[in-house]
C-alpha atoms as a PDB file:
ATOM      1  CA  MET A   1     114.348 117.373 109.200  1.00  0.00           C
ATOM      2  CA  ARG A   2     116.955 119.700 107.466  1.00  0.00           C
ATOM      3  CA  LEU A   3     118.253 120.693 110.727  1.00  0.00           C
ATOM      4  CA  ARG A   4     118.521 117.100 111.884  1.00  0.00           C
ATOM      5  CA  LEU A   5     120.302 116.161 108.578  1.00  0.00           C
ATOM      6  CA  ARG A   6     122.669 118.987 108.980  1.00  0.00           C
ATOM      7  CA  TRP A   7     123.493 118.042 112.644  1.00  0.00           C
ATOM      8  CA  LEU A   8     124.100 114.406 111.690  1.00  0.00           C
ATOM      9  CA  ARG A   9     126.418 115.491 108.742  1.00  0.00           C
ATOM     10  CA  ARG A  10     128.533 117.820 111.007  1.00  0.00           C
ATOM     11  CA  ARG A  11     129.177 114.907 113.343  1.00  0.00           C
ATOM     12  CA  ARG A  12     129.899 112.575 110.357  1.00  0.00           C
ATOM     13  CA  LYS A  13     127.299 109.955 111.346  1.00  0.00           C
ATOM     14  CA  THR A  14     126.713 107.106 109.028  1.00  0.00           C
ATOM     15  CA  GLY A  15     123.329 105.485 108.646  1.00  0.00           C
ATOM     16  CA  VAL A  16     119.589 105.912 107.632  1.00  0.00           C
ATOM     17  CA  LEU A  17     117.333 108.851 108.420  1.00  0.00           C
ATOM     18  CA  LEU A  18     113.831 107.696 108.311  1.00  0.00           C
ATOM     19  CA  HIS A  19     111.067 110.258 107.923  1.00  0.00           C
ATOM     20  CA  TRP A  20     107.332 110.169 107.342  1.00  0.00           C
ATOM     21  CA  THR A  21     104.463 112.436 106.689  1.00  0.00           C
ATOM     22  CA  MET A  22     101.059 111.642 107.954  1.00  0.00           C
ATOM     23  CA  ARG A  23      97.897 113.521 106.799  1.00  0.00           C
ATOM     24  CA  THR A  24      95.955 113.919 109.846  1.00  0.00           C
ATOM     25  CA  GLY A  25      93.298 116.450 110.690  1.00  0.00           C
ATOM     26  CA  TYR A  26      94.283 119.222 113.367  1.00  0.00           C
ATOM     27  CA  ARG A  27      91.257 118.117 115.637  1.00  0.00           C
ATOM     28  CA  ALA A  28      90.704 114.459 115.133  1.00  0.00           C
ATOM     29  CA  VAL A  29      92.916 111.343 115.152  1.00  0.00           C
ATOM     30  CA  THR A  30      92.342 109.085 112.218  1.00  0.00           C
ATOM     31  CA  LEU A  31      92.025 105.359 112.781  1.00  0.00           C
ATOM     32  CA  LYS A  32      93.674 104.871 109.265  1.00  0.00           C
ATOM     33  CA  TRP A  33      97.173 104.885 111.051  1.00  0.00           C
ATOM     34  CA  SER A  34     100.268 103.463 109.498  1.00  0.00           C
ATOM     35  CA  ILE A  35     103.630 102.367 110.906  1.00  0.00           C
ATOM     36  CA  VAL A  36     106.771 102.976 108.796  1.00  0.00           C
ATOM     37  CA  SER A  37     109.841 100.916 109.444  1.00  0.00           C
ATOM     38  CA  VAL A  38     113.258  99.931 108.219  1.00  0.00           C
ATOM     39  CA  GLU A  39     114.592  96.383 108.376  1.00  0.00           C
ATOM     40  CA  LEU A  40     117.932  94.728 107.913  1.00  0.00           C
ATOM     41  CA  GLY A  41     118.088  90.941 107.509  1.00  0.00           C
ATOM     42  CA  GLY A  42     114.397  90.640 108.850  1.00  0.00           C
ATOM     43  CA  THR A  43     115.202  92.614 111.982  1.00  0.00           C
ATOM     44  CA  THR A  44     113.410  95.851 112.496  1.00  0.00           C
ATOM     45  CA  LEU A  45     116.055  98.697 112.993  1.00  0.00           C
ATOM     46  CA  GLY A  46     113.657 101.390 113.619  1.00  0.00           C
ATOM     47  CA  SER A  47     109.966 102.439 113.070  1.00  0.00           C
ATOM     48  CA  LEU A  48     107.725 105.475 113.258  1.00  0.00           C
ATOM     49  CA  GLY A  49     103.933 105.350 114.001  1.00  0.00           C
ATOM     50  CA  SER A  50     102.364 108.098 115.845  1.00  0.00           C
ATOM     51  CA  PRO A  51      99.329 109.421 114.007  1.00  0.00           C
ATOM     52  CA  GLN A  52      99.654 112.961 115.580  1.00  0.00           C
ATOM     53  CA  PHE A  53     103.151 113.903 114.438  1.00  0.00           C
ATOM     54  CA  CYS A  54     105.455 114.246 111.425  1.00  0.00           C
ATOM     55  CA  ASP A  55     108.529 112.529 112.735  1.00  0.00           C
ATOM     56  CA  SER A  56     112.041 111.357 111.869  1.00  0.00           C
ATOM     57  CA  ARG A  57     114.399 108.930 113.271  1.00  0.00           C
ATOM     58  CA  PHE A  58     118.109 108.275 112.829  1.00  0.00           C
ATOM     59  CA  ILE A  59     119.417 104.690 112.691  1.00  0.00           C
ATOM     60  CA  GLY A  60     123.139 104.355 112.800  1.00  0.00           C
ATOM     61  CA  LEU A  61     124.659 101.788 110.562  1.00  0.00           C
ATOM     62  CA  PRO A  62     128.357 100.752 109.859  1.00  0.00           C
ATOM     63  CA  PRO A  63     129.896 101.661 106.543  1.00  0.00           C
ATOM     64  CA  GLY A  64     129.376  99.094 103.835  1.00  0.00           C
ATOM     65  CA  SER A  65     126.615  97.421 101.819  1.00  0.00           C
ATOM     66  CA  HIS A  66     123.261  97.011 103.361  1.00  0.00           C
ATOM     67  CA  ASP A  67     120.047  95.300 101.966  1.00  0.00           C
ATOM     68  CA  LEU A  68     117.416  97.301 103.639  1.00  0.00           C
ATOM     69  CA  GLY A  69     113.668  96.641 103.880  1.00  0.00           C
ATOM     70  CA  LEU A  70     111.301  99.488 103.833  1.00  0.00           C
ATOM     71  CA  ARG A  71     107.783  98.520 105.085  1.00  0.00           C
ATOM     72  CA  VAL A  72     104.527 100.202 105.707  1.00  0.00           C
ATOM     73  CA  ILE A  73     102.038  98.392 107.995  1.00  0.00           C
ATOM     74  CA  ARG A  74      98.469  99.595 108.184  1.00  0.00           C
ATOM     75  CA  GLY A  75      95.950  99.316 111.033  1.00  0.00           C
ATOM     76  CA  ARG A  76      92.377  98.005 110.645  1.00  0.00           C
ATOM     77  CA  ARG A  77      93.397  94.958 108.610  1.00  0.00           C
ATOM     78  CA  SER A  78      94.504  96.836 105.618  1.00  0.00           C
ATOM     79  CA  ARG A  79      97.436  95.501 103.649  1.00  0.00           C
ATOM     80  CA  GLY A  80     100.706  97.183 103.865  1.00  0.00           C
ATOM     81  CA  THR A  81     103.655  97.338 101.395  1.00  0.00           C
ATOM     82  CA  TYR A  82     107.231  96.254 101.379  1.00  0.00           C
ATOM     83  CA  CYS A  83     110.241  97.082  99.052  1.00  0.00           C
ATOM     84  CA  GLU A  84     113.933  96.387  99.271  1.00  0.00           C
ATOM     85  CA  GLN A  85     116.809  98.790  98.520  1.00  0.00           C
ATOM     86  CA  THR A  86     120.628  98.058  98.526  1.00  0.00           C
ATOM     87  CA  VAL A  87     122.622 100.856 100.005  1.00  0.00           C
ATOM     88  CA  ASP A  88     126.446 101.225  99.901  1.00  0.00           C
ATOM     89  CA  LEU A  89     127.355 103.502 102.747  1.00  0.00           C
ATOM     90  CA  ALA A  90     130.660 105.168 103.060  1.00  0.00           C
ATOM     91  CA  PRO A  91     131.880 106.763 106.327  1.00  0.00           C
ATOM     92  CA  GLY A  92     129.713 109.920 106.820  1.00  0.00           C
ATOM     93  CA  ASP A  93     127.059 108.935 104.363  1.00  0.00           C
ATOM     94  CA  ILE A  94     123.402 109.244 105.214  1.00  0.00           C
ATOM     95  CA  PHE A  95     120.684 107.306 103.328  1.00  0.00           C
ATOM     96  CA  LEU A  96     117.368 109.360 103.553  1.00  0.00           C
ATOM     97  CA  ALA A  97     114.156 107.341 103.385  1.00  0.00           C
ATOM     98  CA  LEU A  98     111.210 109.771 103.212  1.00  0.00           C
ATOM     99  CA  CYS A  99     107.635 108.025 103.203  1.00  0.00           C
ATOM    100  CA  GLU A 100     104.077 109.269 102.709  1.00  0.00           C
ATOM    101  CA  PRO A 101     101.735 106.311 103.333  1.00  0.00           C
ATOM    102  CA  VAL A 102      98.379 105.968 101.899  1.00  0.00           C
ATOM    103  CA  GLN A 103      95.361 107.083 104.010  1.00  0.00           C
ATOM    104  CA  PRO A 104      92.129 105.913 102.601  1.00  0.00           C
ATOM    105  CA  ASP A 105      88.991 107.888 103.162  1.00  0.00           C
ATOM    106  CA  VAL A 106      90.486 111.104 104.172  1.00  0.00           C
ATOM    107  CA  PHE A 107      88.489 114.159 103.021  1.00  0.00           C
ATOM    108  CA  TYR A 108      90.600 117.045 104.333  1.00  0.00           C
ATOM    109  CA  ARG A 109      93.581 116.648 102.048  1.00  0.00           C
ATOM    110  CA  LYS A 110      94.216 114.291  99.052  1.00  0.00           C
ATOM    111  CA  SER A 111      96.116 111.139 100.093  1.00  0.00           C
ATOM    112  CA  PRO A 112      98.337 109.470  97.435  1.00  0.00           C
ATOM    113  CA  VAL A 113      96.909 106.319  95.940  1.00  0.00           C
ATOM    114  CA  GLU A 114      99.914 104.280  96.840  1.00  0.00           C
ATOM    115  CA  ASP A 115     102.660 104.532  99.549  1.00  0.00           C
ATOM    116  CA  THR A 116     105.205 107.044  98.271  1.00  0.00           C
ATOM    117  CA  TRP A 117     108.947 106.635  99.016  1.00  0.00           C
ATOM    118  CA  GLN A 118     111.599 109.084  98.239  1.00  0.00           C
ATOM    119  CA  LEU A 119     114.909 107.573  98.722  1.00  0.00           C
ATOM    120  CA  ARG A 120     118.179 109.502  98.494  1.00  0.00           C
ATOM    121  CA  LEU A 121     121.897 109.105  99.404  1.00  0.00           C
ATOM    122  CA  VAL A 122     123.580 112.144 100.915  1.00  0.00           C
ATOM    123  CA  THR A 123     127.391 111.451 100.607  1.00  0.00           C
ATOM    124  CA  SER A 124     130.010 112.717 102.897  1.00  0.00           C
ATOM    125  CA  ASP A 125     132.072 114.289 100.143  1.00  0.00           C
ATOM    126  CA  GLU A 126     129.304 116.883  99.240  1.00  0.00           C
ATOM    127  CA  GLY A 127     129.697 120.484 100.514  1.00  0.00           C
ATOM    128  CA  ALA A 128     128.122 121.972 103.449  1.00  0.00           C
ATOM    129  CA  GLY A 129     124.754 122.349 101.749  1.00  0.00           C
ATOM    130  CA  VAL A 130     122.127 119.734 101.957  1.00  0.00           C
ATOM    131  CA  SER A 131     122.228 118.152  98.428  1.00  0.00           C
ATOM    132  CA  ALA A 132     121.368 114.581  97.603  1.00  0.00           C
ATOM    133  CA  HIS A 133     121.805 112.058  94.826  1.00  0.00           C
ATOM    134  CA  ASP A 134     118.718 110.288  93.749  1.00  0.00           C
ATOM    135  CA  VAL A 135     118.789 106.607  94.397  1.00  0.00           C
ATOM    136  CA  LYS A 136     115.220 105.706  93.556  1.00  0.00           C
ATOM    137  CA  ASP A 137     112.026 107.574  93.425  1.00  0.00           C
END
């Protein structure tokens, strides 16, 4: 994800970089899958949901203020979670939304007890390194 963020910053892209970490075993696919998505005004901008990969997706947005919805949907009739975050993007800013969803009944590594979101705003005026300002943890 660092390489992708660096690539986006060099090209002065503005938007949201959505990333998720799924705790799956190396040999078996779990049926406790989750879909992580970003919404704007009730419309899904992008989602991630493959149970086999840790993945990231960039969603381009115009500069300005955006009320983003961050949603986790679970399979097998489990409930998901939803939270909202207002983000003010300047040209070249990237909002990082990193999610680690809950996976009940996994025995190979401990899953968090609730969906964990790490939200950060990487501004365009920062140096060449990848540093970030905390928006919400």
